[in-house]
Amino acid sequence: MKDKTRRDFLYTAASGAGAVGTLAAVEPFMRALQPAADTLAASTTEFNVSTVAPGELKTVAWRGQPVFVLHRTPEMLKDLHGHDDLLRDPMSHAVPEVQAEWMKTDEQRVTRSIKPEYLVLSAVCTHLGCIPGFEPTPGQEAWGNIVPPDWPGGFHCACHGSNYDLSGRVFNHVPAPHNLHVVPYKYIHDTTILIG
Amino acid sequence: MIDKMLDSKVAGWVDDRTHLIRYIRFHLIDYPTPKNLNYWYAFGSIALLILVLQIVTGVFLAMDYKPSAILSGGGFSVAFDSVERIMRDVNDGWLIRYMHAVGASAFFFVIYLHMARGMYYGSYKKPREFLWMMGVFILIFMQAIVFFGYLLPWGQMSFWGATVITNIIGAIPFVGDWLLQLVRGGFSVGDPTLNRFFALHFLFPVLLGIVVLWHVMALHVVHSNNPVGVEASEKNIIPFHPYYTVKDLFGIGVFLIIFCWFVFYHPTGFGLMIETDNFNPANSMRTPADISPVWYLTPWYEILRSVPNKLLGIAGMALAYVCLFLLPWLDRSPVRSARYRPVYRSLLLIFFVSIVVLGYCGHHPVTPMLTVVGRTASVIYFSFFVLLPFIHKFEKTKPLPEDI
Ligand code: FES
């Protein structure tokens, strides 16, 4: 009897140690799958926003991913107001990624940019990562029924039909959960931004 | 002839030491089968043939393919160029690649018919529940394999398909981000992703082959169901060889004619098997206007797209697979074959139509009209599984024959 419990103990201890050892051996493999150091190496991109004409959209590459730089005209900025009821998160509160330290006033939470005329946002749709198309004129005339009838102008992701306004704020009733993410950037010169 | 070979001295010598001849006899010759199996039962053998074709063509392609997204001298990527080299310079490379690409579509086509047959004749019921679940697992495994494979040419559809699908992983609560980086090996789909997908696209089919062998061996434990769905008596059982070897070979012949027609005349399958956009090299700065997965994934994709909420959409898609897994327990009727179950039969046919409609919608860009159609079809898909546990209560089944 005594022998038996001794055996049971040894059996449990040995298989327990074996299991822990196996798990520990899995770890380096998991780490090997994670991004390598050279892939991770932080990178920055400089961009001169004055090269973007009023009303124009340019796409800049940062860490291999696209960033929108949109030069908004005064009308575009005006049109940002008055359709809050269409939006899921008009003041960009939902998650940290849609906000930035410099977003202090309500107005900044609407324009979502350091200088209101230059919108700088991640171009990655928060649904499943496509790049939305730029469809700035209001109404359905230019875009047909892929955008809602009361379209205020903005971005339309053709992949699964998500809509964002000209501040990258997401509409209600679309698959994308959040506003387009804000990327870290600052002005290092009057018209030059440093992304990253 | 075969008998003579298997009875030879050499065969006996090998058998004494390995049991090899016994296995061959058991699985390919003596295997007892009901005598009333129709051509729907040939799809299993056809699928097996395609698996072999895919592995052979795949190994040959791997000899010339280079999994690198690094820019090449011509301004495209090394991977994209190596595929074009296979198409233009490697002797008969075009043929091998088109066989591989058409083979992937053929595999799914045949597997879907194979599953439809199983559902129609109730082949998932006791004692074949595990066989059915293995089958669903094989389907999901195949979908993972094509997903890895589709990235390799590094075209626009490769890149954006992989981006969208890996993002699905990223949406899993809590571990999503970690898992996403684990799969991609970077912030976005890129060179590390391509390298690991190539490695997995090579490994997984080998594992699939093992699972498929197990599937066949498990079938030979519980034996084949038949269109009538009742157990066959001794006198209605015939050996697999020569009756079904010949019947299956005829099915394979018909299949190969259609297969060759596609390979030689419509290798891109009218833009369905190799999508037109995939002849453009991957561009991480521009999503193609209309991205949709290859046809065999569209029904599941449409379920995802029908739900206007990211997480719930993904959950819906996962649930669609879970329902398939649970089929043997959701259906409680003791009668197997739909031939004797009028209500089940109608529901099943509607279910099949809903999958085709889902596939159609998933292949086209979103419009308000198609969204409504897609949502309706999704509801029908799930309603089938919701109704299934109850229909045996009121369904008046037709009288079953004593024997097949
Ligand atoms: S990725 Fe933009 S809507 Fe799905």
XYZ file of C-alpha atoms and ligand atoms in Angstrom:
604
model
C 0.000 0.000 0.000
C 2.693 2.388 1.039
C 4.598 1.375 -2.032
C 1.649 2.169 -4.200
C 1.223 5.765 -3.005
C 4.941 6.240 -3.404
C 4.656 5.063 -6.995
C 1.647 7.268 -7.653
C 3.564 10.218 -6.346
C 6.586 9.503 -8.486
C 4.339 8.947 -11.479
C 2.558 12.274 -11.011
C 5.765 14.163 -10.312
C 7.533 12.727 -13.340
C 4.686 13.383 -15.762
C 4.166 16.845 -14.268
C 7.818 17.702 -14.785
C 7.602 16.291 -18.303
C 4.576 18.437 -19.116
C 6.198 21.598 -17.761
C 9.365 20.849 -19.700
C 7.439 20.333 -22.929
C 5.565 23.590 -22.456
C 8.825 25.397 -21.784
C 10.243 23.941 -24.984
C 7.325 25.412 -26.950
C 8.192 28.915 -25.856
C 11.194 29.561 -28.115
C 9.119 28.460 -31.084
C 6.390 30.942 -30.203
C 9.012 33.635 -29.887
C 10.492 32.714 -33.248
C 7.094 33.318 -34.828
C 6.853 36.830 -33.391
C 8.205 39.688 -35.525
C 11.995 39.643 -35.789
C 14.119 42.499 -34.487
C 14.772 43.989 -37.921
C 11.059 43.906 -38.722
C 10.281 45.633 -35.454
C 12.930 48.328 -35.760
C 10.896 51.486 -35.408
C 10.836 53.551 -38.529
C 9.695 57.058 -39.265
C 8.558 58.800 -42.399
C 8.895 62.472 -43.218
C 6.353 64.118 -45.445
C 5.824 67.629 -46.764
C 2.081 68.297 -46.477
C 2.245 71.408 -48.665
C 2.619 69.069 -51.657
C -1.023 68.075 -51.212
C -3.358 70.421 -53.096
C -6.581 71.575 -51.409
C -9.190 68.824 -51.667
C -6.535 66.275 -52.619
C -5.689 63.026 -50.864
C -2.241 61.454 -50.811
C -1.263 58.087 -49.421
C 2.080 57.861 -47.645
C 3.844 54.647 -46.642
C 4.793 54.287 -43.004
C 6.085 50.957 -41.630
C 4.844 49.356 -44.844
C 1.332 50.556 -44.166
C -0.546 53.378 -45.860
C -1.306 56.695 -44.162
C -3.823 59.163 -45.572
C -2.870 62.816 -45.828
C -5.904 64.843 -46.844
C -5.819 68.569 -47.451
C -9.306 69.656 -46.409
C -10.867 72.763 -47.931
C -12.831 75.148 -45.662
C -16.092 73.693 -47.037
C -14.965 70.181 -46.170
C -14.190 71.313 -42.635
C -17.594 72.976 -42.394
C -19.286 69.799 -43.620
C -17.847 67.857 -40.673
C -20.613 69.255 -38.515
C -24.269 68.366 -38.512
C -24.201 64.606 -39.142
C -23.258 63.365 -35.678
C -26.406 61.229 -35.602
C -24.972 59.177 -38.490
C -21.780 58.404 -36.602
C -20.981 55.721 -34.082
C -18.319 57.613 -32.145
C -18.454 61.272 -33.244
C -16.120 62.510 -30.490
C -13.549 59.706 -30.831
C -13.752 58.289 -27.347
C -14.165 54.567 -27.971
C -10.587 53.216 -27.816
C -7.114 54.723 -27.288
C -6.146 54.192 -30.933
C -8.678 56.719 -32.205
C -7.445 59.494 -29.907
C -4.226 61.437 -29.376
C -2.721 63.559 -26.636
C -3.162 66.705 -28.663
C -6.916 66.132 -28.995
C -7.954 68.509 -26.244
C -10.848 70.653 -27.417
C -14.151 69.407 -28.810
C -13.224 70.993 -32.113
C -10.007 68.932 -32.254
C -12.002 65.806 -31.532
C -14.097 66.618 -34.589
C -11.296 67.559 -36.982
C -8.961 64.864 -35.591
C -5.815 66.600 -36.791
C -3.158 68.941 -35.390
C -3.731 71.493 -38.146
C -7.391 71.212 -39.101
C -6.777 71.467 -42.846
C -4.292 68.568 -42.920
C -5.889 65.325 -41.867
C -3.293 62.617 -41.140
C -4.809 59.218 -40.393
C -4.057 55.553 -40.774
C -5.568 54.397 -44.059
C -6.288 50.946 -42.696
C -9.998 50.190 -42.399
C -10.684 49.215 -38.781
C -12.819 46.338 -39.990
C -10.430 43.957 -41.705
C -7.682 46.180 -43.010
C -8.545 47.201 -46.582
C -7.797 50.718 -47.743
C -11.006 52.733 -48.137
C -11.676 54.748 -51.268
C -11.875 58.534 -51.160
C -15.343 59.793 -52.011
C -15.414 63.429 -50.984
C -18.443 64.978 -52.696
C -21.666 64.784 -50.690
C -24.707 62.896 -51.945
C -25.085 59.806 -54.064
C -24.626 61.433 -57.462
C -20.936 60.688 -57.828
C -20.874 57.304 -56.075
C -24.234 55.671 -56.683
C -25.971 53.642 -54.038
C -22.802 52.236 -52.486
C -22.964 55.211 -50.101
C -26.081 56.173 -48.125
C -28.415 58.857 -49.546
C -27.376 61.405 -46.918
C -23.657 60.899 -47.668
C -21.725 63.879 -46.289
C -18.547 62.985 -48.198
C -15.799 60.779 -46.835
C -14.239 57.349 -47.266
C -15.977 54.190 -48.402
C -14.377 50.796 -47.887
C -15.504 48.597 -50.741
C -14.426 45.370 -49.065
C -17.438 45.045 -46.794
C -19.085 48.415 -47.184
C -17.848 50.490 -44.239
C -18.202 54.274 -44.364
C -16.195 57.036 -42.717
C -16.673 60.788 -42.927
C -13.974 63.300 -43.907
C -12.503 63.048 -40.395
C -12.317 59.288 -40.649
C -15.208 58.853 -38.226
C -17.106 55.634 -38.716
C -20.804 55.460 -39.588
C -23.464 53.519 -37.760
C -24.602 50.177 -39.180
C -21.359 49.254 -40.955
C -19.003 46.377 -40.144
C -16.059 48.570 -39.089
C -16.074 48.997 -35.305
C -13.984 52.154 -34.861
C -12.964 55.431 -36.408
C -9.822 55.319 -38.540
C -6.847 55.209 -36.202
C -4.715 58.253 -35.508
C -1.037 57.672 -36.277
C 1.656 59.287 -34.133
C 3.004 62.342 -35.961
C 4.271 65.844 -35.281
C 5.173 68.962 -37.219
C 8.955 69.293 -37.335
C 8.691 72.290 -39.586
C 5.858 74.520 -40.714
C 4.693 72.128 -43.439
C 6.693 68.986 -42.738
C 5.397 66.179 -40.582
C 7.278 63.287 -39.067
C 5.172 60.144 -38.843
C 6.186 57.587 -36.226
C -3.637 -10.452 -62.322
C -3.812 -8.537 -59.073
C -4.686 -11.728 -57.222
C -1.659 -13.398 -58.710
C 0.594 -10.562 -57.634
C -0.777 -10.519 -54.123
C -0.418 -14.291 -53.845
C 3.144 -14.336 -55.081
C 6.010 -15.491 -52.929
C 7.566 -12.024 -52.730
C 4.275 -10.538 -51.594
C 3.961 -13.245 -48.990
C 7.468 -12.540 -47.754
C 6.717 -8.819 -47.417
C 3.358 -9.520 -45.802
C 4.877 -11.768 -43.161
C 7.114 -8.914 -42.143
C 4.820 -5.861 -42.583
C 1.170 -6.938 -43.038
C 1.207 -4.719 -46.121
C -0.693 -7.149 -48.338
C -3.264 -7.634 -45.615
C -3.893 -3.875 -45.511
C -4.283 -3.744 -49.269
C -6.724 -6.605 -49.239
C -8.676 -5.198 -46.346
C -8.990 -1.630 -47.643
C -8.965 -1.898 -51.399
C -10.136 -5.383 -52.338
C -12.297 -7.221 -49.844
C -13.850 -4.155 -48.232
C -17.546 -5.098 -48.076
C -19.867 -2.561 -49.695
C -23.637 -2.409 -50.228
C -24.456 -3.187 -53.827
C -26.643 -0.112 -54.394
C -24.065 2.699 -54.194
C -24.649 5.233 -56.973
C -22.201 7.634 -58.623
C -22.518 10.102 -55.757
C -20.288 7.653 -53.923
C -17.457 8.144 -56.397
C -16.565 11.602 -55.075
C -14.525 10.187 -52.212
C -12.193 8.371 -54.593
C -12.071 11.390 -56.887
C -11.119 13.623 -53.961
C -8.342 11.211 -53.054
C -7.004 11.393 -56.588
C -7.035 15.198 -56.484
C -5.145 15.197 -53.199
C -2.405 13.131 -54.810
C -2.381 15.423 -57.866
C -2.108 18.507 -55.660
C 0.811 17.086 -53.724
C 2.680 16.002 -56.854
C 2.133 19.259 -58.761
C 2.855 21.214 -55.577
C 6.217 19.585 -55.013
C 7.221 20.317 -58.598
C 6.123 23.944 -58.291
C 8.103 24.289 -55.069
C 11.242 23.406 -57.005
C 10.987 26.665 -58.943
C 9.018 28.932 -56.655
C 10.797 31.485 -54.426
C 8.926 32.773 -51.378
C 10.274 36.304 -51.177
C 8.443 39.614 -51.218
C 11.721 41.485 -51.684
C 11.683 43.701 -54.762
C 13.239 42.113 -57.796
C 15.255 43.792 -60.531
C 12.150 44.246 -62.646
C 10.382 46.176 -59.901
C 7.998 43.388 -58.921
C 8.701 40.903 -56.158
C 10.912 37.840 -56.326
C 7.899 35.622 -55.619
C 5.744 37.172 -58.338
C 8.594 36.897 -60.836
C 9.293 33.286 -59.943
C 5.656 32.400 -60.663
C 5.899 34.151 -64.021
C 9.109 32.245 -64.682
C 7.276 28.998 -63.995
C 4.614 30.116 -66.466
C 6.994 31.172 -69.235
C 10.408 29.559 -68.897
C 10.140 26.343 -66.919
C 9.367 23.471 -69.291
C 5.660 22.715 -68.989
C 5.614 24.863 -65.865
C 2.389 26.503 -67.074
C 0.724 23.119 -67.225
C 1.811 22.101 -63.753
C 0.760 25.419 -62.265
C -2.637 25.392 -63.952
C -3.189 21.809 -62.832
C -2.430 22.939 -59.310
C -4.696 25.996 -59.469
C -7.601 24.223 -61.150
C -6.991 21.257 -58.856
C -7.631 23.425 -55.804
C -11.037 24.445 -57.145
C -11.796 20.904 -58.230
C -10.926 19.641 -54.770
C -13.471 21.908 -53.139
C -16.109 21.238 -55.769
C -15.788 17.511 -55.244
C -15.645 17.785 -51.457
C -18.785 19.926 -51.378
C -20.630 17.330 -53.455
C -19.220 14.580 -51.240
C -20.597 16.384 -48.174
C -23.931 17.100 -49.842
C -24.262 13.392 -50.546
C -23.491 12.608 -46.919
C -26.188 15.010 -45.789
C -28.754 13.758 -48.282
C -28.413 10.095 -47.414
C -27.925 10.733 -43.690
C -24.422 9.307 -43.684
C -23.498 11.418 -40.654
C -25.774 9.450 -38.338
C -24.790 6.803 -35.879
C -22.346 5.058 -36.168
C -20.710 7.494 -38.590
C -20.759 10.665 -36.453
C -17.027 10.736 -35.997
C -16.470 10.109 -39.677
C -18.602 13.151 -40.451
C -16.762 15.313 -37.934
C -13.434 14.278 -39.406
C -14.826 15.332 -42.746
C -15.765 18.792 -41.493
C -12.314 19.072 -39.969
C -10.790 18.118 -43.315
C -12.836 20.857 -44.989
C -11.582 23.491 -42.552
C -8.046 22.183 -42.884
C -8.307 22.423 -46.667
C -9.509 25.999 -46.362
C -6.471 26.839 -44.248
C -4.209 25.241 -46.847
C -5.659 27.171 -49.792
C -5.509 30.325 -47.742
C -1.747 29.834 -47.286
C -1.337 28.828 -50.905
C -3.228 31.769 -52.308
C -0.711 34.200 -50.822
C 2.247 32.643 -52.627
C 1.934 34.285 -56.083
C 2.063 37.620 -54.231
C -0.522 39.259 -56.461
C -3.054 41.870 -55.438
C -5.676 39.315 -54.400
C -3.059 37.257 -52.580
C -2.003 40.229 -50.543
C -5.400 41.696 -49.750
C -7.069 38.363 -49.173
C -4.382 37.507 -46.634
C -4.664 40.950 -45.054
C -8.413 40.662 -44.562
C -8.357 37.078 -43.326
C -5.469 37.521 -40.906
C -7.304 40.531 -39.520
C -10.126 38.174 -38.620
C -7.674 36.479 -36.274
C -6.777 39.891 -34.839
C -10.384 40.445 -33.806
C -10.394 37.540 -31.348
C -10.839 39.083 -27.893
C -7.775 39.413 -25.609
C -5.228 37.333 -27.544
C -6.095 38.716 -30.994
C -3.226 41.178 -31.379
C -0.630 38.748 -30.123
C -1.953 36.003 -32.377
C -2.082 38.349 -35.353
C 1.602 39.219 -35.048
C 2.367 35.556 -34.510
C 0.706 34.690 -37.803
C 2.081 37.605 -39.803
C 5.505 37.972 -38.258
C 5.215 41.733 -38.661
C 2.896 44.728 -38.445
C 1.281 43.854 -41.728
C 1.332 41.068 -44.280
C 4.849 41.130 -45.710
C 7.962 39.161 -46.498
C 8.002 37.222 -43.181
C 4.353 36.295 -43.732
C 5.082 34.976 -47.206
C 7.974 32.858 -45.944
C 6.024 31.191 -43.174
C 2.942 30.685 -45.335
C 5.084 28.846 -47.858
C 6.476 26.601 -45.140
C 2.972 25.868 -43.864
C 1.557 25.388 -47.348
C 4.136 22.669 -47.766
C 3.638 21.037 -44.372
C -0.134 21.072 -43.979
C -1.028 19.022 -47.065
C 1.185 16.251 -45.710
C -0.728 16.358 -42.438
C -3.948 16.499 -44.442
C -2.886 13.324 -46.201
C -2.526 11.594 -42.851
C -5.945 12.768 -41.673
C -7.493 11.664 -44.956
C -5.956 8.203 -44.575
C -7.434 8.026 -41.114
C -10.789 9.138 -42.542
C -10.705 6.255 -45.009
C -9.621 3.780 -42.361
C -12.407 4.964 -40.073
C -14.887 4.533 -42.929
C -13.756 0.959 -43.256
C -14.565 0.370 -39.609
C -18.165 1.632 -39.762
C -18.621 0.780 -43.470
C -20.369 2.783 -46.177
C -23.920 3.995 -45.801
C -26.084 3.687 -48.931
C -28.831 5.670 -50.686
C -31.580 3.729 -48.918
C -30.019 4.288 -45.532
C -30.829 0.888 -44.026
C -28.222 -1.758 -43.233
C -27.716 -4.128 -46.119
C -28.136 -7.841 -45.491
C -25.341 -10.293 -46.198
C -26.608 -11.173 -49.672
C -26.556 -7.541 -50.795
C -22.937 -6.953 -49.868
C -20.272 -7.063 -52.553
C -16.500 -6.642 -52.361
C -15.001 -3.263 -53.222
C -12.870 -4.792 -55.957
C -13.719 -5.162 -58.794
C -17.188 -3.653 -58.465
C -16.399 -0.239 -57.048
C -12.823 0.056 -58.227
C -14.228 -0.049 -61.744
C -17.169 2.192 -60.977
C -14.931 4.760 -59.281
C -12.422 4.616 -62.121
C -15.211 5.439 -64.536
C -16.160 8.402 -62.325
C -12.520 9.455 -62.279
C -12.440 9.295 -66.075
C -15.425 11.618 -66.369
C -13.907 13.925 -63.794
C -10.572 14.056 -65.626
C -12.277 15.047 -68.876
C -13.868 18.053 -67.176
C -10.667 18.800 -65.286
C -8.609 18.815 -68.472
C -11.149 21.000 -70.218
C -10.573 23.626 -67.545
C -6.798 23.190 -67.416
C -6.395 23.548 -71.157
C -9.175 25.919 -72.139
C -10.154 27.929 -69.064
C -7.268 27.673 -66.600
C -8.384 30.731 -64.659
C -11.913 29.323 -64.415
C -13.419 32.511 -65.871
C -11.738 34.579 -63.172
C -13.150 32.358 -60.438
C -10.253 29.972 -59.853
C -7.441 32.481 -60.391
C -8.897 35.931 -59.936
C -8.062 38.489 -62.598
C -6.681 40.974 -60.090
C -4.102 38.442 -58.993
C -2.188 38.967 -62.203
C -1.295 42.393 -60.763
C 1.650 42.344 -58.360
C 0.810 43.018 -54.701
C 0.593 46.687 -53.772
C 0.258 47.424 -50.075
C -0.836 51.008 -50.799
C -3.898 50.219 -52.886
C -6.769 47.798 -52.308
C -8.377 46.477 -55.508
C -11.821 47.958 -56.131
C -13.543 44.657 -55.626
C -11.970 42.110 -53.353
C -13.636 38.814 -52.794
C -12.179 35.434 -51.964
C -11.992 32.547 -54.392
C -15.396 30.981 -55.060
C -15.103 28.081 -52.636
C -14.712 30.408 -49.666
C -17.414 32.920 -50.591
C -20.364 31.379 -48.690
C -18.487 31.612 -45.383
C -17.207 35.037 -46.294
C -20.721 36.252 -47.041
C -21.917 35.134 -43.606
C -19.117 37.227 -42.118
C -20.100 40.176 -44.269
C -23.818 39.898 -43.546
C -23.399 40.877 -39.914
C -22.847 44.629 -39.506
C -20.559 44.091 -36.514
C -16.964 42.936 -36.684
C -16.871 40.529 -33.767
C -20.369 39.145 -34.298
C -19.628 38.654 -37.985
C -16.628 36.529 -37.136
C -18.620 34.672 -34.494
C -21.311 34.022 -37.114
C -18.795 32.511 -39.468
C -17.365 30.328 -36.725
C -20.875 29.247 -35.760
C -21.523 28.193 -39.351
C -18.746 25.621 -38.984
C -19.786 24.602 -35.487
C -23.285 23.814 -36.788
C -21.783 21.470 -39.363
C -19.785 19.710 -36.656
C -22.895 19.253 -34.535
C -25.068 17.977 -37.368
C -25.110 14.342 -36.155
C -26.585 15.444 -32.825
C -28.903 18.134 -34.129
C -30.719 15.687 -36.348
C -32.654 13.299 -34.122
C -34.676 11.349 -36.633
C -33.922 7.615 -36.659
C -34.396 7.515 -40.446
C -31.224 8.191 -42.411
C -31.935 8.790 -46.065
C -33.749 11.912 -47.274
C -35.552 9.616 -49.712
C -37.858 8.664 -46.865
C -37.947 12.045 -45.132
C -40.054 14.535 -47.116
C -39.682 17.440 -44.679
C -35.954 16.989 -44.185
C -35.522 16.636 -47.914
C -37.203 19.978 -48.677
C -35.339 21.762 -45.909
C -32.052 20.304 -47.070
C -32.604 21.407 -50.648
C -33.440 24.927 -49.438
C -30.284 24.788 -47.328
C -28.209 23.870 -50.386
C -29.749 26.756 -52.319
C -28.947 29.138 -49.469
C -25.276 28.144 -49.671
C -25.182 28.789 -53.404
C -26.883 32.162 -52.913
C -24.419 33.024 -50.139
C -21.592 32.118 -52.467
C -23.018 34.306 -55.211
C -23.432 37.306 -52.905
C -20.000 36.851 -51.380
C -18.451 36.994 -54.807
C -19.977 40.365 -55.698
C -19.367 43.840 -54.278
C -21.746 44.983 -51.545
C -24.907 46.723 -52.683
C -27.999 47.339 -50.547
C -29.866 44.748 -52.610
C -27.218 42.022 -52.249
C -26.871 42.773 -48.550
C -30.551 41.941 -48.055
C -30.249 38.793 -50.149
C -27.080 37.749 -48.299
C -28.668 38.299 -44.912
C -31.736 36.309 -45.891
C -29.559 33.440 -47.076
C -27.562 33.543 -43.827
C -30.772 33.336 -41.833
C -31.890 30.354 -43.912
C -28.526 28.662 -43.394
C -28.860 28.865 -39.630
C -32.601 28.178 -39.581
C -31.870 24.778 -41.071
C -29.809 23.837 -38.049
C -32.281 25.405 -35.632
C -35.213 23.467 -37.085
C -33.363 20.197 -37.398
C -33.776 19.010 -33.780
C -37.562 19.419 -34.025
C -38.654 18.123 -37.393
C -38.615 14.464 -36.434
C -41.511 15.243 -34.080
C -43.981 15.963 -36.847
C -42.324 14.576 -39.945
C -44.214 11.621 -41.404
C -41.472 9.455 -42.852
C -42.198 7.069 -45.689
C -42.089 3.358 -44.816
C -38.547 1.997 -44.897
C -37.783 -1.160 -46.864
C -36.458 -4.168 -44.958
C -33.327 -4.339 -47.030
C -31.627 -2.215 -49.638
S -12.104 45.992 -44.434
Fe -13.157 47.829 -44.703
S -15.171 47.177 -44.534
Fe -14.128 45.342 -44.183
